[in-house]
Coordinates of N, CA and C in Angstrom, one line a residue:
X1 N 70.9 -25.7 177.9 CA 71.9 -25.5 176.9 C 72.9 -24.6 177.5
X2 N 74.2 -24.9 177.4 CA 75.3 -24.0 177.9 C 75.4 -22.8 177.0
X3 N 75.6 -21.7 177.7 CA 75.8 -20.4 176.9 C 77.3 -20.0 177.0
X4 N 77.7 -19.3 175.9 CA 79.1 -18.8 175.8 C 79.1 -17.4 175.5
X5 N 80.1 -16.7 176.0 CA 80.3 -15.3 175.6 C 80.8 -15.3 174.1
X6 N 80.5 -14.2 173.4 CA 81.0 -14.1 172.0 C 82.5 -14.3 171.9
X7 N 83.2 -13.8 172.8 CA 84.7 -13.9 172.7 C 85.2 -15.3 173.0
X8 N 84.3 -16.2 173.4 CA 84.7 -17.6 173.7 C 84.2 -18.5 172.6
X9 N 83.8 -18.0 171.4 CA 83.3 -18.8 170.3 C 84.2 -18.6 169.1
X10 N 84.6 -19.7 168.5 CA 85.4 -19.6 167.2 C 84.6 -20.4 166.1
X11 N 84.4 -19.8 165.0 CA 83.8 -20.4 163.8 C 84.9 -20.8 162.8
X12 N 85.0 -22.1 162.5 CA 86.1 -22.5 161.6 C 85.5 -23.3 160.5
X13 N 85.7 -22.7 159.3 CA 85.2 -23.4 158.1 C 86.2 -24.4 157.6
X14 N 85.7 -25.6 157.3 CA 86.5 -26.7 156.8 C 86.1 -26.8 155.3
X15 N 87.1 -26.4 154.4 CA 86.8 -26.3 153.0 C 87.9 -27.0 152.2
X16 N 87.6 -27.3 150.9 CA 88.6 -27.9 150.0 C 87.8 -28.6 148.9
X17 N 88.5 -29.2 148.1 CA 87.9 -30.0 146.9 C 87.2 -31.2 147.5
X18 N 86.2 -31.6 146.7 CA 85.4 -32.8 147.1 C 86.3 -34.0 147.2
X19 N 86.1 -34.8 148.3 CA 86.8 -36.0 148.5 C 88.2 -35.9 149.1
X20 N 88.4 -34.7 149.7 CA 89.7 -34.5 150.3 C 89.7 -34.8 151.8
X21 N 88.6 -35.2 152.4 CA 88.6 -35.6 153.8 C 88.1 -34.5 154.7
X22 N 87.3 -33.6 154.2 CA 86.8 -32.5 155.1 C 85.9 -33.1 156.2
X23 N 84.9 -33.9 155.8 CA 83.9 -34.4 156.8 C 84.7 -35.4 157.7
X24 N 85.6 -36.1 157.2 CA 86.4 -37.0 158.1 C 87.2 -36.3 159.1
X25 N 87.8 -35.1 158.7 CA 88.5 -34.3 159.6 C 87.7 -33.8 160.7
X26 N 86.5 -33.3 160.4 CA 85.5 -32.8 161.4 C 85.2 -34.0 162.3
X27 N 84.9 -35.1 161.8 CA 84.6 -36.3 162.6 C 85.8 -36.6 163.6
X28 N 87.0 -36.5 163.1 CA 88.2 -36.8 163.9 C 88.4 -35.7 165.0
X29 N 88.1 -34.5 164.6 CA 88.3 -33.4 165.6 C 87.2 -33.5 166.7
X30 N 86.0 -33.9 166.4 CA 84.9 -34.1 167.4 C 85.3 -35.3 168.3
X31 N 85.8 -36.3 167.7 CA 86.2 -37.5 168.6 C 87.4 -37.1 169.5
X32 N 88.4 -36.4 169.0 CA 89.5 -36.0 169.8 C 89.1 -35.1 170.9
X33 N 88.1 -34.2 170.6 CA 87.7 -33.3 171.7 C 86.7 -33.9 172.7
X34 N 86.4 -35.2 172.4 CA 85.5 -35.9 173.4 C 84.0 -35.6 173.2
X35 N 83.7 -35.1 172.0 CA 82.3 -34.7 171.8 C 81.5 -35.9 171.3
X36 N 82.1 -36.9 170.7 CA 81.4 -38.1 170.3 C 82.1 -39.3 170.9
X37 N 81.3 -40.3 171.2 CA 81.9 -41.5 171.8 C 82.7 -42.4 170.9
X38 N 82.5 -42.3 169.6 CA 83.2 -43.1 168.6 C 83.5 -42.2 167.4
X39 N 84.5 -42.7 166.7 CA 85.0 -42.0 165.5 C 84.0 -42.3 164.3
X40 N 83.3 -41.3 163.8 CA 82.4 -41.5 162.7 C 83.2 -41.7 161.4
X41 N 82.6 -42.5 160.6 CA 83.3 -42.8 159.3 C 82.3 -42.7 158.1
X42 N 82.8 -42.0 157.1 CA 82.0 -41.8 155.9 C 81.5 -43.1 155.3
X43 N 82.4 -44.1 155.2 CA 82.0 -45.4 154.6 C 80.9 -46.1 155.3
X44 N 80.8 -45.8 156.6 CA 79.8 -46.4 157.4 C 78.5 -45.6 157.5
X45 N 78.6 -44.3 157.1 CA 77.5 -43.4 157.2 C 77.3 -42.9 158.6
X46 N 78.3 -42.9 159.4 CA 78.2 -42.5 160.8 C 78.8 -41.2 161.2
X47 N 79.1 -40.3 160.2 CA 79.6 -39.0 160.6 C 78.6 -38.1 161.1
X48 N 79.0 -37.1 161.9 CA 78.0 -36.2 162.5 C 77.4 -35.2 161.5
X49 N 78.3 -34.7 160.6 CA 77.8 -33.6 159.7 C 77.2 -34.1 158.4
X50 N 77.3 -35.3 158.0 CA 76.6 -35.8 156.9 C 75.5 -36.7 157.4
X51 N 74.4 -36.1 157.7 CA 73.3 -36.8 158.3 C 72.1 -37.1 157.3
X52 N 72.1 -36.4 156.2 CA 71.0 -36.5 155.2 C 71.1 -37.9 154.5
X53 N 70.0 -38.5 154.2 CA 70.0 -39.8 153.5 C 70.8 -39.7 152.2
X54 N 70.6 -38.6 151.5 CA 71.3 -38.5 150.2 C 72.8 -38.4 150.3
X55 N 73.2 -37.7 151.4 CA 74.7 -37.5 151.6 C 75.3 -38.9 152.1
X56 N 74.5 -39.6 152.8 CA 75.0 -40.9 153.3 C 75.1 -41.9 152.1
X57 N 74.1 -41.9 151.2 CA 74.1 -42.8 150.1 C 75.2 -42.4 149.1
X58 N 75.4 -41.1 148.8 CA 76.4 -40.7 147.9 C 77.8 -40.6 148.4
X59 N 77.9 -40.5 149.8 CA 79.2 -40.4 150.5 C 79.9 -39.1 150.2
X60 N 79.1 -38.0 150.0 CA 79.6 -36.7 149.8 C 78.7 -35.7 150.5
X61 N 79.3 -34.5 150.8 CA 78.5 -33.5 151.5 C 77.8 -32.7 150.4
X62 N 76.5 -32.5 150.6 CA 75.7 -31.8 149.6 C 75.3 -30.4 150.2
X63 N 75.2 -30.3 151.5 CA 74.9 -29.1 152.1 C 75.9 -28.8 153.3
X64 N 75.9 -27.6 153.8 CA 76.7 -27.2 154.9 C 76.3 -28.0 156.1
X65 N 77.3 -28.6 156.8 CA 77.1 -29.3 158.0 C 77.7 -28.6 159.2
X66 N 77.0 -28.5 160.3 CA 77.6 -27.8 161.5 C 77.8 -28.8 162.7
X67 N 78.8 -28.6 163.4 CA 79.1 -29.4 164.6 C 79.9 -28.4 165.5
X68 N 79.9 -28.7 166.8 CA 80.7 -27.9 167.7 C 81.4 -28.8 168.7
X69 N 82.5 -28.2 169.3 CA 83.3 -28.9 170.3 C 83.7 -27.8 171.3
X70 N 83.9 -28.3 172.5 CA 84.5 -27.5 173.5 C 86.0 -27.8 173.6
X71 N 86.8 -26.8 173.7 CA 88.3 -27.0 173.8 C 88.8 -26.1 174.9
X72 N 89.8 -26.6 175.6 CA 90.4 -25.8 176.7 C 91.0 -24.5 176.1
X73 N 90.7 -23.4 176.8 CA 91.2 -22.1 176.4 C 92.7 -22.1 176.7
X74 N 93.5 -21.4 175.9 CA 94.9 -21.3 176.1 C 95.1 -20.0 176.9
X75 N 96.2 -20.0 177.7 CA 96.5 -18.8 178.5 C 96.6 -17.5 177.7
X76 N 97.1 -17.6 176.5 CA 97.3 -16.4 175.6 C 96.0 -16.0 174.9
X77 N 94.9 -16.8 175.0 CA 93.7 -16.4 174.3 C 93.0 -15.3 174.9
X78 N 92.1 -14.6 174.2 CA 91.4 -13.4 174.7 C 90.3 -13.9 175.7
X79 N 90.1 -15.2 175.7 CA 89.0 -15.7 176.6 C 89.4 -15.7 178.0
X80 N 88.8 -14.7 178.7 CA 89.2 -14.6 180.1 C 88.0 -15.0 181.0
X81 N 86.9 -15.3 180.4 CA 85.7 -15.6 181.1 C 85.5 -17.1 181.5
X82 N 86.1 -18.0 180.7 CA 85.9 -19.4 181.0 C 87.1 -20.2 180.7
X83 N 87.1 -21.4 181.1 CA 88.2 -22.3 180.9 C 88.2 -23.0 179.6
X84 N 87.0 -22.9 178.9 CA 86.9 -23.5 177.6 C 86.3 -22.6 176.5
X85 N 86.7 -22.9 175.3 CA 86.1 -22.1 174.2 C 85.2 -23.1 173.4
X86 N 84.3 -22.5 172.7 CA 83.4 -23.3 171.8 C 83.9 -23.1 170.4
X87 N 84.2 -24.2 169.7 CA 84.6 -24.2 168.3 C 83.5 -24.7 167.5
X88 N 82.9 -23.9 166.6 CA 81.9 -24.3 165.7 C 82.6 -24.7 164.4
X89 N 82.5 -26.0 164.0 CA 83.0 -26.5 162.7 C 82.0 -26.4 161.6
X90 N 82.3 -25.7 160.6 CA 81.4 -25.5 159.4 C 82.0 -26.4 158.3
X91 N 81.3 -27.6 158.1 CA 81.8 -28.6 157.1 C 81.1 -28.2 155.8
X92 N 81.9 -27.7 154.9 CA 81.3 -27.1 153.6 C 81.5 -28.1 152.5
X93 N 80.5 -28.2 151.6 CA 80.7 -29.1 150.4 C 81.8 -28.7 149.5
X94 N 82.4 -29.6 148.9 CA 83.6 -29.3 148.1 C 83.4 -29.5 146.6
X95 N 82.4 -30.3 146.1 CA 82.3 -30.5 144.7 C 81.8 -29.2 144.0
X96 N 82.2 -29.0 142.8 CA 81.9 -27.7 142.1 C 80.4 -27.4 142.0
X97 N 79.6 -28.4 141.9 CA 78.1 -28.3 141.9 C 77.6 -27.5 143.1
X98 N 78.3 -27.6 144.2 CA 77.8 -27.0 145.4 C 78.7 -25.9 145.9
X99 N 79.6 -25.4 145.1 CA 80.6 -24.3 145.5 C 79.9 -23.1 145.9
X100 N 78.7 -22.7 145.4 CA 78.0 -21.5 145.9 C 77.6 -21.6 147.3
X101 N 77.2 -22.9 147.7 CA 76.8 -23.1 149.1 C 78.0 -22.9 150.0
X102 N 79.2 -23.4 149.5 CA 80.4 -23.2 150.3 C 80.8 -21.7 150.5
X103 N 80.7 -21.0 149.4 CA 81.0 -19.6 149.4 C 80.1 -18.8 150.3
X104 N 78.8 -19.1 150.2 CA 77.8 -18.4 151.0 C 78.0 -18.7 152.5
X105 N 78.4 -19.9 152.9 CA 78.5 -20.3 154.3 C 79.9 -19.8 154.8
X106 N 80.9 -19.7 154.0 CA 82.2 -19.3 154.4 C 82.3 -18.0 155.1
X107 N 81.4 -17.1 154.7 CA 81.4 -15.7 155.3 C 81.2 -15.7 156.8
X108 N 80.6 -16.8 157.3 CA 80.4 -16.9 158.8 C 81.6 -17.3 159.5
X109 N 82.7 -17.7 158.8 CA 83.9 -18.3 159.5 C 84.8 -17.2 159.9
X110 N 85.4 -17.5 161.1 CA 86.5 -16.6 161.6 C 87.9 -17.1 161.0
X111 N 88.0 -18.3 160.7 CA 89.2 -18.9 160.1 C 88.8 -20.1 159.2
X112 N 89.7 -20.6 158.4 CA 89.4 -21.7 157.5 C 90.5 -22.7 157.5
X113 N 90.2 -24.0 157.5 CA 91.1 -25.1 157.2 C 90.8 -25.6 155.8
X114 N 91.8 -25.5 155.0 CA 91.7 -26.0 153.6 C 92.3 -27.3 153.5
X115 N 91.5 -28.3 153.2 CA 92.0 -29.7 153.1 C 92.5 -30.0 151.7
X116 N 93.7 -30.6 151.6 CA 94.3 -31.0 150.3 C 94.7 -32.4 150.4
X117 N 94.2 -33.2 149.4 CA 94.6 -34.6 149.3 C 96.1 -34.7 149.0
X118 N 96.9 -35.3 149.8 CA 98.3 -35.4 149.6 C 98.6 -36.3 148.4
X119 N 97.7 -37.1 148.0 CA 97.9 -38.0 146.9 C 97.7 -37.3 145.6
X120 N 96.8 -36.3 145.5 CA 96.5 -35.6 144.3 C 97.1 -34.2 144.3
X121 N 97.2 -33.5 145.4 CA 97.7 -32.2 145.5 C 96.5 -31.2 145.3
X122 N 96.9 -29.9 145.0 CA 95.9 -28.9 144.9 C 95.1 -29.1 143.6
X123 N 93.8 -28.8 143.8 CA 92.8 -28.9 142.7 C 92.1 -27.6 142.5
X124 N 91.2 -27.6 141.5 CA 90.5 -26.3 141.2 C 89.8 -25.7 142.4
X125 N 89.1 -26.5 143.1 CA 88.3 -25.9 144.3 C 89.3 -25.4 145.4
X126 N 90.5 -26.0 145.5 CA 91.5 -25.5 146.4 C 91.8 -24.0 146.2
X127 N 92.0 -23.7 144.9 CA 92.3 -22.4 144.5 C 91.1 -21.4 144.7
X128 N 89.9 -22.0 144.4 CA 88.7 -21.2 144.6 C 88.4 -20.8 146.0
X129 N 88.5 -21.8 146.9 CA 88.3 -21.5 148.3 C 89.4 -20.6 148.9
X130 N 90.6 -20.7 148.4 CA 91.7 -19.8 148.8 C 91.3 -18.3 148.4
X131 N 90.8 -18.2 147.2 CA 90.3 -16.9 146.7 C 89.1 -16.3 147.5
X132 N 88.2 -17.2 147.9 CA 87.1 -16.8 148.7 C 87.6 -16.3 150.1
X133 N 88.5 -17.0 150.7 CA 89.1 -16.6 152.0 C 89.8 -15.3 151.8
X134 N 90.5 -15.0 150.7 CA 91.1 -13.8 150.5 C 90.0 -12.7 150.4
X135 N 89.0 -13.0 149.6 CA 87.9 -12.0 149.4 C 87.2 -11.6 150.8
X136 N 87.0 -12.6 151.7 CA 86.4 -12.3 153.0 C 87.4 -12.0 154.1
X137 N 88.7 -12.0 153.7 CA 89.8 -11.7 154.7 C 89.8 -12.7 155.8
X138 N 89.8 -13.9 155.5 CA 89.7 -15.0 156.5 C 91.1 -15.7 156.6
X139 N 91.7 -15.7 157.8 CA 92.9 -16.4 157.9 C 92.7 -17.9 157.6
X140 N 93.7 -18.6 157.0 CA 93.5 -20.0 156.6 C 94.8 -20.8 156.8
X141 N 94.6 -22.1 156.8 CA 95.8 -23.0 156.9 C 95.4 -24.2 156.1
X142 N 96.4 -24.8 155.5 CA 96.2 -26.1 154.7 C 96.3 -27.2 155.7
X143 N 95.5 -28.3 155.5 CA 95.6 -29.5 156.2 C 95.8 -30.6 155.1
X144 N 97.0 -31.3 155.1 CA 97.2 -32.3 154.2 C 96.5 -33.6 154.7
X145 N 95.6 -34.2 153.9 CA 94.9 -35.4 154.3 C 95.4 -36.6 153.5
X146 N 95.0 -37.7 153.9 CA 95.4 -39.0 153.2 C 96.9 -39.2 153.1
X147 N 97.6 -38.8 154.2 CA 99.0 -39.0 154.2 C 99.4 -40.4 154.3
X148 N 98.5 -41.3 154.7 CA 98.8 -42.7 154.8 C 98.7 -43.5 153.5
X149 N 98.3 -42.8 152.4 CA 98.2 -43.5 151.1 C 99.5 -43.6 150.4
X150 N 99.6 -44.6 149.5 CA 100.8 -44.7 148.7 C 100.8 -43.5 147.7
X151 N 101.9 -43.2 147.1 CA 102.1 -42.2 146.1 C 101.6 -40.8 146.5
X152 N 101.8 -40.5 147.8 CA 101.4 -39.1 148.2 C 102.5 -38.2 147.6
X153 N 102.0 -37.0 147.3 CA 102.8 -36.0 146.6 C 103.2 -34.8 147.4
X154 N 103.8 -35.1 148.6 CA 104.1 -34.0 149.5 C 105.1 -33.0 148.9
X155 N 106.1 -33.4 148.1 CA 107.0 -32.5 147.5 C 106.3 -31.6 146.4
X156 N 105.4 -32.2 145.7 CA 104.7 -31.5 144.6 C 103.8 -30.4 145.3
X157 N 103.1 -30.8 146.4 CA 102.3 -29.8 147.1 C 103.1 -28.7 147.7
X158 N 104.2 -29.1 148.3 CA 105.1 -28.1 148.9 C 105.5 -27.0 147.8
X159 N 106.0 -27.5 146.6 CA 106.4 -26.6 145.6 C 105.3 -25.8 145.1
X160 N 104.1 -26.4 144.9 CA 102.9 -25.6 144.5 C 102.5 -24.5 145.5
X161 N 102.5 -24.9 146.8 CA 102.1 -23.9 147.8 C 103.1 -22.7 147.9
X162 N 104.3 -23.0 147.6 CA 105.3 -21.9 147.6 C 105.2 -21.0 146.4
X163 N 104.8 -21.6 145.3 CA 104.7 -20.7 144.1 C 103.3 -20.2 143.9
X164 N 102.3 -21.0 144.2 CA 100.9 -20.6 143.9 C 100.2 -19.7 144.9
X165 N 100.7 -19.8 146.2 CA 100.1 -19.1 147.3 C 101.0 -18.1 148.0
X166 N 102.1 -17.8 147.4 CA 103.0 -16.9 147.9 C 102.5 -15.5 147.9
X167 N 102.8 -14.6 148.8 CA 103.7 -14.7 149.9 C 103.0 -15.2 151.2
X168 N 101.7 -15.5 151.1 CA 101.0 -15.8 152.3 C 101.3 -17.2 152.9
X169 N 101.8 -18.1 152.1 CA 101.9 -19.5 152.5 C 103.3 -19.7 153.1
X170 N 103.3 -20.3 154.4 CA 104.5 -20.7 155.0 C 104.3 -22.1 155.6
X171 N 105.4 -22.9 155.5 CA 105.3 -24.2 156.0 C 105.5 -24.3 157.5
X172 N 104.6 -24.9 158.2 CA 104.8 -25.1 159.7 C 104.6 -26.5 160.0
X173 N 105.6 -27.3 160.2 CA 105.4 -28.7 160.5 C 104.8 -28.9 161.9
X174 N 103.9 -29.8 162.0 CA 103.3 -30.1 163.2 C 103.8 -31.5 163.7
X175 N 104.3 -31.5 164.9 CA 104.9 -32.7 165.4 C 103.7 -33.6 165.9
X176 N 103.9 -34.9 165.6 CA 102.9 -35.8 166.1 C 103.5 -36.6 167.2
X177 N 102.6 -37.0 168.1 CA 103.2 -37.8 169.3 C 103.3 -39.3 168.9
X178 N 104.2 -39.9 169.5 CA 104.4 -41.3 169.2 C 103.4 -42.1 170.0
X179 N 102.8 -43.1 169.3 CA 101.9 -43.9 170.0 C 102.6 -44.9 170.9
X180 N 102.0 -45.2 172.0 CA 102.6 -46.2 172.9 C 102.5 -47.6 172.2
X181 N 103.6 -48.3 172.3 CA 103.5 -49.7 171.8 C 102.9 -50.6 172.8
X182 N 102.0 -51.4 172.4 CA 101.4 -52.3 173.3 C 102.2 -53.6 173.2
X183 N 102.7 -54.1 174.3 CA 103.5 -55.4 174.1 C 102.6 -56.5 173.7
X184 N 103.1 -57.4 172.9 CA 102.3 -58.6 172.5 C 102.3 -59.6 173.6
X185 N 101.2 -60.3 173.7 CA 101.0 -61.3 174.6 C 101.7 -62.6 174.1
X186 N 102.3 -63.3 174.9 CA 102.9 -64.5 174.5 C 102.2 -65.7 175.0

């Protein structure tokens, strides 16, 4: 097993309301980092962090799931000992029944990504996990999920984030790269 220095390890909690795509986000990050050979999907029961039979059957996270990825270290990072950092993803349950599990596990995180369904907007658990991050002094960022669905409420979320989470919340657009078009065969 590869060992890492403490300064080369980051613990990131993935939190949010149930059904906002936390587990799918972790699956996507693992696939992007090259840690899994294929993209795990909740509908197929093939995600890395929902491995329990009950979680697969219900299609929800019941307990905290852990996964890790190696990521290239940036020149500005404090990691001077290696060319890669280890990121531990802590996939936390989002439904209110399991909120105490999420709070208890969040204390281990160095940072948090709060997932918000762009179709629904902020929900009760969104505000709870924001408060938990404030209580534990954890830096956090929102990740809008389900942006490909119809009736997404980007404007509503933007207005809410500016009023409900001020002064800490600032909008930072992330550019996406254009996919190469594959020419059709004739």
